Short mmCIF file of C-alpha atoms in Angstrom, two decimals:
data_model
loop_
_atom_site.label_atom_id
_atom_site.label_comp_id
_atom_site.label_asym_id
_atom_site.label_seq_id
_atom_site.Cartn_x
_atom_site.Cartn_y
_atom_site.Cartn_z
CA UNK A 1 10.09 -81.44 235.50
CA UNK A 2 6.35 -81.05 235.76
CA UNK A 3 4.23 -81.44 232.64
CA UNK A 4 2.60 -78.11 233.33
CA UNK A 5 5.95 -76.30 233.44
CA UNK A 6 7.70 -77.95 230.51
CA UNK A 7 9.87 -75.44 228.68
CA UNK A 8 8.35 -74.13 225.45
CA UNK A 9 5.13 -75.99 226.12
CA UNK A 10 3.12 -72.98 224.93
CA UNK A 11 4.83 -73.15 221.51
CA UNK A 12 4.09 -76.85 221.29
CA UNK A 13 0.49 -76.23 222.30
CA UNK A 14 0.15 -73.60 219.60
CA UNK A 15 1.45 -76.01 216.96
CA UNK A 16 -0.94 -78.71 218.15
CA UNK A 17 -3.81 -76.26 218.14
CA UNK A 18 -3.15 -75.12 214.56
CA UNK A 19 -2.75 -78.74 213.52
CA UNK A 20 -6.20 -79.55 214.88
CA UNK A 21 -7.87 -76.41 213.44
CA UNK A 22 -6.81 -77.29 209.89
CA UNK A 23 -6.56 -81.07 210.26
CA UNK A 24 -9.58 -81.83 212.43
CA UNK A 25 -13.19 -80.74 212.51
CA UNK A 26 -16.25 -81.44 210.42
CA UNK A 27 -15.55 -81.74 206.71
CA UNK A 28 -18.22 -80.10 204.60
CA UNK A 29 -18.02 -79.90 200.83
CA UNK A 30 -17.17 -76.33 200.04
CA UNK A 31 -14.90 -74.05 198.11
CA UNK A 32 -11.57 -72.47 198.81
CA UNK A 33 -9.69 -69.71 197.07
CA UNK A 34 -5.94 -69.93 197.41
CA UNK A 35 -4.29 -66.56 197.01
CA UNK A 36 -1.24 -64.57 197.98
CA UNK A 37 -1.25 -60.84 198.75
CA UNK A 38 -4.88 -60.39 197.77
CA UNK A 39 -4.39 -62.00 194.34
CA UNK A 40 -6.48 -65.08 193.77
CA UNK A 41 -4.24 -67.72 192.25
CA UNK A 42 -6.56 -70.65 192.03
CA UNK A 43 -10.15 -71.47 192.80
CA UNK A 44 -10.96 -74.99 193.86
CA UNK A 45 -14.36 -76.58 193.97
CA UNK A 46 -13.74 -78.57 197.07
CA UNK A 47 -13.69 -82.16 197.81
CA UNK A 48 -10.19 -81.19 198.74
CA UNK A 49 -9.25 -80.21 202.26
CA UNK A 50 -6.42 -78.30 203.78
CA UNK A 51 -4.36 -80.70 205.88
CA UNK A 52 -1.21 -80.62 207.97
CA UNK A 53 1.92 -81.54 206.00
CA UNK A 54 2.68 -84.64 208.04
CA UNK A 55 -0.73 -86.08 207.21
CA UNK A 56 -0.13 -85.52 203.52
CA UNK A 57 3.30 -87.11 203.80
CA UNK A 58 1.82 -90.05 205.59
CA UNK A 59 -0.77 -90.43 202.87
CA UNK A 60 1.91 -90.35 200.19
CA UNK A 61 3.90 -92.93 202.12
CA UNK A 62 0.92 -95.22 202.29
CA UNK A 63 0.34 -94.86 198.58
CA UNK A 64 3.95 -95.79 197.87
CA UNK A 65 3.80 -98.81 200.12
CA UNK A 66 0.61 -100.00 198.49
CA UNK A 67 2.07 -99.63 195.01
CA UNK A 68 5.16 -101.72 195.73
CA UNK B 1 -20.10 -68.16 203.59
CA UNK B 2 -17.41 -69.28 205.97
CA UNK B 3 -18.52 -72.12 208.25
CA UNK B 4 -17.52 -72.23 211.92
CA UNK B 5 -19.37 -74.90 213.83
CA UNK B 6 -22.37 -77.18 214.07
CA UNK B 7 -24.48 -76.54 217.18
CA UNK B 8 -27.84 -77.90 218.40
CA UNK B 9 -30.80 -76.34 216.57
CA UNK B 10 -32.10 -74.78 219.76
CA UNK B 11 -28.74 -73.37 220.88
CA UNK B 12 -28.43 -69.71 221.69
CA UNK B 13 -25.24 -68.52 220.04
CA UNK B 14 -23.49 -65.41 221.34
CA UNK B 15 -23.34 -62.29 219.17
CA UNK B 16 -19.85 -62.23 217.76
CA UNK B 17 -17.94 -60.92 214.76
CA UNK B 18 -16.19 -63.41 212.49
CA UNK B 19 -12.79 -63.34 210.81
CA UNK B 20 -14.23 -61.28 207.93
CA UNK B 21 -15.54 -58.67 210.37
CA UNK B 22 -19.22 -59.50 209.98
CA UNK B 23 -21.70 -60.72 212.55
CA UNK B 24 -21.99 -64.49 212.79
CA UNK B 25 -25.25 -66.01 211.58
CA UNK B 26 -26.88 -69.20 212.82
CA UNK B 27 -28.67 -71.13 210.06
CA UNK B 28 -31.02 -73.55 211.78
CA UNK B 29 -32.27 -76.94 210.63
CA UNK B 30 -34.64 -79.29 212.39
CA UNK B 31 -32.04 -80.81 214.74
CA UNK B 32 -28.81 -78.92 214.22
CA UNK B 33 -27.65 -75.49 213.11
CA UNK B 34 -24.55 -74.19 211.34
CA UNK B 35 -22.86 -71.02 212.49
CA UNK B 36 -21.51 -69.10 209.51
CA UNK B 37 -20.34 -65.69 208.36
CA UNK B 38 -20.99 -63.91 205.11
CA UNK B 39 -17.55 -63.25 203.63
CA UNK B 40 -16.95 -61.42 200.38
CA UNK B 41 -13.99 -63.64 199.73
CA UNK B 42 -12.49 -66.75 201.25
CA UNK B 43 -10.28 -65.92 204.23
CA UNK B 44 -6.57 -66.26 203.88
CA UNK B 45 -5.45 -69.66 205.18
CA UNK B 46 -2.82 -68.10 207.41
CA UNK B 47 -1.74 -68.75 210.99
CA UNK B 48 -3.27 -65.51 212.43
CA UNK B 49 -6.55 -66.26 210.62
CA UNK B 50 -6.58 -69.85 211.87
CA UNK B 51 -5.99 -68.65 215.44
CA UNK B 52 -8.72 -66.04 215.19
CA UNK B 53 -11.01 -68.72 213.78
CA UNK B 54 -10.17 -70.96 216.72
CA UNK B 55 -10.95 -68.18 219.22
CA UNK B 56 -14.40 -67.73 217.69
CA UNK B 57 -15.14 -71.46 217.67
CA UNK B 58 -13.88 -71.78 221.24
CA UNK B 59 -16.12 -68.91 222.30
CA UNK B 60 -19.09 -70.64 220.63
CA UNK B 61 -18.28 -73.92 222.33
CA UNK B 62 -18.47 -72.29 225.76
CA UNK B 63 -22.13 -71.40 225.27
CA UNK B 64 -23.29 -74.54 223.41
CA UNK B 65 -21.98 -77.96 222.45
CA UNK B 66 -20.22 -77.41 219.14
CA UNK B 67 -18.70 -79.53 216.40
CA UNK B 68 -16.01 -77.30 214.91
CA UNK B 69 -15.81 -77.19 211.12
CA UNK B 70 -12.40 -77.64 209.53
CA UNK B 71 -10.78 -74.32 208.67
CA UNK B 72 -11.25 -72.83 206.11
CA UNK B 73 -14.49 -74.21 204.65
CA UNK B 74 -16.57 -71.85 202.52
CA UNK B 75 -19.89 -72.57 200.82
CA UNK B 76 -21.64 -70.43 198.24
CA UNK B 77 -24.77 -69.31 200.07
CA UNK B 78 -27.37 -70.08 202.74
CA UNK B 79 -29.14 -72.55 200.45
CA UNK B 80 -26.06 -74.77 200.48
CA UNK B 81 -26.01 -74.63 204.27
CA UNK B 82 -29.70 -75.55 204.41
CA UNK B 83 -29.07 -78.48 202.06
CA UNK B 84 -26.15 -79.67 204.13
CA UNK B 85 -28.25 -79.45 207.29
CA UNK B 86 -31.08 -81.39 205.67
CA UNK B 87 -28.64 -84.13 204.73
CA UNK B 88 -26.53 -84.38 207.88
CA UNK B 89 -28.42 -82.83 210.80
CA UNK B 90 -29.56 -86.14 212.37
CA UNK B 91 -26.01 -87.52 212.34
CA UNK B 92 -24.60 -84.25 213.70
CA UNK B 93 -27.25 -84.08 216.40
CA UNK B 94 -26.38 -87.56 217.64
CA UNK B 95 -22.76 -86.57 217.84
CA UNK B 96 -23.57 -83.28 219.59
CA UNK B 97 -25.50 -85.19 222.24
CA UNK B 98 -22.59 -87.60 222.71
CA UNK B 99 -20.07 -84.77 223.06
CA UNK B 100 -22.11 -82.62 225.43
CA UNK B 101 -19.81 -81.23 228.12
CA UNK B 102 -16.65 -82.74 226.61
CA UNK B 103 -13.53 -81.09 225.24
CA UNK B 104 -10.29 -82.17 223.59
CA UNK B 105 -6.86 -82.29 225.20
CA UNK B 106 -3.72 -83.19 223.26
CA UNK B 107 -0.78 -84.80 224.97
CA UNK B 108 2.67 -85.18 223.51
CA UNK B 109 5.31 -87.45 224.90
CA UNK B 110 8.89 -88.08 223.86
CA UNK B 111 11.81 -90.00 225.35
CA UNK B 112 15.46 -90.66 224.57
CA UNK B 113 16.13 -93.19 221.82
CA UNK B 114 18.23 -95.95 223.47
CA UNK B 115 19.04 -97.55 220.11
CA UNK B 116 20.75 -94.45 218.69
CA UNK B 117 23.86 -94.71 220.88
CA UNK B 118 24.04 -98.51 220.61
CA UNK B 119 24.17 -98.45 216.81
CA UNK B 120 26.21 -95.28 216.43
CA UNK B 121 29.31 -97.21 215.43
CA UNK B 122 27.48 -99.47 212.99
CA UNK B 123 26.81 -97.69 209.73
CA UNK B 124 24.94 -99.37 206.91
CA UNK B 125 21.49 -100.40 205.90
CA UNK B 126 21.10 -103.35 208.24
CA UNK B 127 21.96 -101.30 211.33
CA UNK B 128 19.60 -98.59 210.20
CA UNK B 129 16.75 -101.04 209.67
CA UNK B 130 17.35 -102.66 213.07
CA UNK B 131 17.38 -99.26 214.74
CA UNK B 132 14.26 -98.17 212.90
CA UNK B 133 12.41 -101.37 213.84
CA UNK B 134 13.40 -100.88 217.48
CA UNK B 135 12.19 -97.27 217.38
CA UNK B 136 8.84 -98.26 215.94
CA UNK B 137 8.46 -101.01 218.52
CA UNK B 138 9.37 -98.66 221.39
CA UNK B 139 6.97 -96.02 220.13
CA UNK B 140 4.13 -98.54 219.97
CA UNK B 141 4.85 -99.71 223.50
CA UNK B 142 4.91 -96.19 224.91
CA UNK B 143 1.81 -95.22 222.96
CA UNK B 144 -0.05 -98.25 224.33
CA UNK B 145 1.06 -97.48 227.90
CA UNK B 146 0.14 -93.81 227.67
CA UNK B 147 -3.18 -94.56 226.04
CA UNK B 148 -4.00 -96.98 228.84
CA UNK B 149 -3.20 -94.31 231.43
CA UNK B 150 -5.10 -91.62 229.56
CA UNK B 151 -8.20 -93.78 229.44
CA UNK B 152 -8.43 -93.44 233.21
CA UNK B 153 -9.71 -89.90 232.63
CA UNK B 154 -10.56 -89.76 228.91
CA UNK B 155 -13.85 -90.93 227.42
CA UNK B 156 -12.09 -91.60 224.15
CA UNK B 157 -8.49 -91.48 222.95
CA UNK B 158 -7.19 -91.10 219.40
CA UNK B 159 -3.62 -91.35 218.23
CA UNK B 160 -2.53 -88.39 216.16
CA UNK B 161 0.31 -88.42 213.66
CA UNK B 162 3.62 -87.45 215.25
CA UNK B 163 7.00 -86.82 213.69
CA UNK B 164 8.67 -87.95 216.90
CA UNK B 165 7.35 -89.56 220.05
CA UNK B 166 3.65 -90.02 220.64
CA UNK B 167 0.72 -87.66 220.30
CA UNK B 168 -2.71 -88.52 221.68
CA UNK B 169 -6.01 -86.66 221.54
CA UNK B 170 -8.12 -87.14 224.66
CA UNK B 171 -11.85 -86.50 224.86
CA UNK B 172 -12.79 -85.54 228.40
CA UNK B 173 -14.66 -83.02 230.51
CA UNK B 174 -12.77 -79.71 230.74
CA UNK B 175 -12.28 -80.37 234.44
CA UNK B 176 -10.35 -83.57 233.67
CA UNK B 177 -7.26 -81.64 232.54
CA UNK B 178 -5.72 -81.65 236.01
CA UNK B 179 -6.21 -85.42 236.33
CA UNK B 180 -4.56 -86.06 232.98
CA UNK B 181 -1.72 -83.69 233.86
CA UNK B 182 -1.14 -85.65 237.06
CA UNK B 183 -0.99 -88.94 235.16
CA UNK B 184 1.52 -87.45 232.73
CA UNK B 185 3.60 -86.09 235.59
CA UNK B 186 3.78 -89.58 237.05
CA UNK B 187 4.87 -91.03 233.69
CA UNK B 188 7.50 -88.33 233.33
CA UNK B 189 8.88 -88.82 236.83
CA UNK B 190 9.65 -92.49 236.08
CA UNK B 191 12.52 -91.28 233.86
CA UNK B 192 14.01 -87.79 234.08
CA UNK B 193 14.75 -87.78 230.34
CA UNK B 194 11.11 -88.13 229.40
CA UNK B 195 9.28 -85.07 228.10
CA UNK B 196 5.54 -84.52 228.08
CA UNK B 197 3.25 -81.62 227.31
CA UNK B 198 -0.47 -81.24 227.61
CA UNK B 199 -2.48 -78.77 225.52
CA UNK B 200 -6.11 -77.75 225.64
CA UNK B 201 -8.92 -77.93 226.51
CA UNK B 202 -10.25 -77.11 223.06
CA UNK B 203 -13.44 -77.86 221.16
CA UNK B 204 -13.32 -81.52 220.11
CA UNK B 205 -11.70 -81.10 216.67
CA UNK B 206 -10.44 -84.72 216.60
CA UNK B 207 -13.71 -86.34 217.65
CA UNK B 208 -16.39 -84.84 215.45
CA UNK B 209 -17.00 -88.01 213.49
CA UNK B 210 -16.60 -90.66 216.16
CA UNK B 211 -19.72 -92.72 216.64
CA UNK B 212 -19.27 -94.05 220.14
CA UNK B 213 -18.29 -92.39 223.37
CA UNK B 214 -18.25 -94.21 226.68
CA UNK B 215 -21.19 -93.08 228.76
CA UNK B 216 -19.52 -93.50 232.16
CA UNK B 217 -18.09 -90.46 233.94
CA UNK B 218 -14.47 -90.65 235.03
CA UNK B 219 -14.22 -86.97 235.91
#
């Protein structure tokens, strides 16, 4: 099967794209408001960044390994 | 203000509305500029918003070299943008010059796990650890081989986290996509069970902070 015609490749591409949009790019100190349905739940003065779950999990894993 | 991308100070940015529905603004420093949008509130960090954000950044990157800003990053006002530019513009400008004409492609590759069937009848911790070690070893080998192939067309390659298989980000001219696709096709044809996908080209989200890019042109 050709790479360009792999089944569901567009879904995979979309996942990779979203992963890069929130996990890549220039990091600038800023703010973020986390809210649901137009209700602000928490306001964060940022040195914190939104990251893909697997990167967070990896970070936690590293922390555990270092602590043992 | 929601930040979209860093562009060269002299860049002409296209008129475009942002995710909050307002016209994008370009705040210029001495060497670099930040494209931003005045938003009354921070945008929802949702999938549709992230995709819309990407479309805007991609549109920007087709008219000027752009370093995309991680979504969603919001600063208080223009003064904060000016301060950030004063602090980081020289570093950003160097990177913009290095990335001129280059885009990001992401390739994913997976293959059958030969150790799974071999150890299927051997439950227990030791068998699991042996299988896991073999998986890690196999993944490293495939990642090395694919990275070596990718470097035939990519100026730079970065490994991205992957739950299964291998994921690589490739920095290359947009026109290099067909060459990389051909290399992946060849890899895939060596074993019918192999799977590979190629995504992009996108603005270089994974390469904004790299300091060195090979100057030779493989394209």
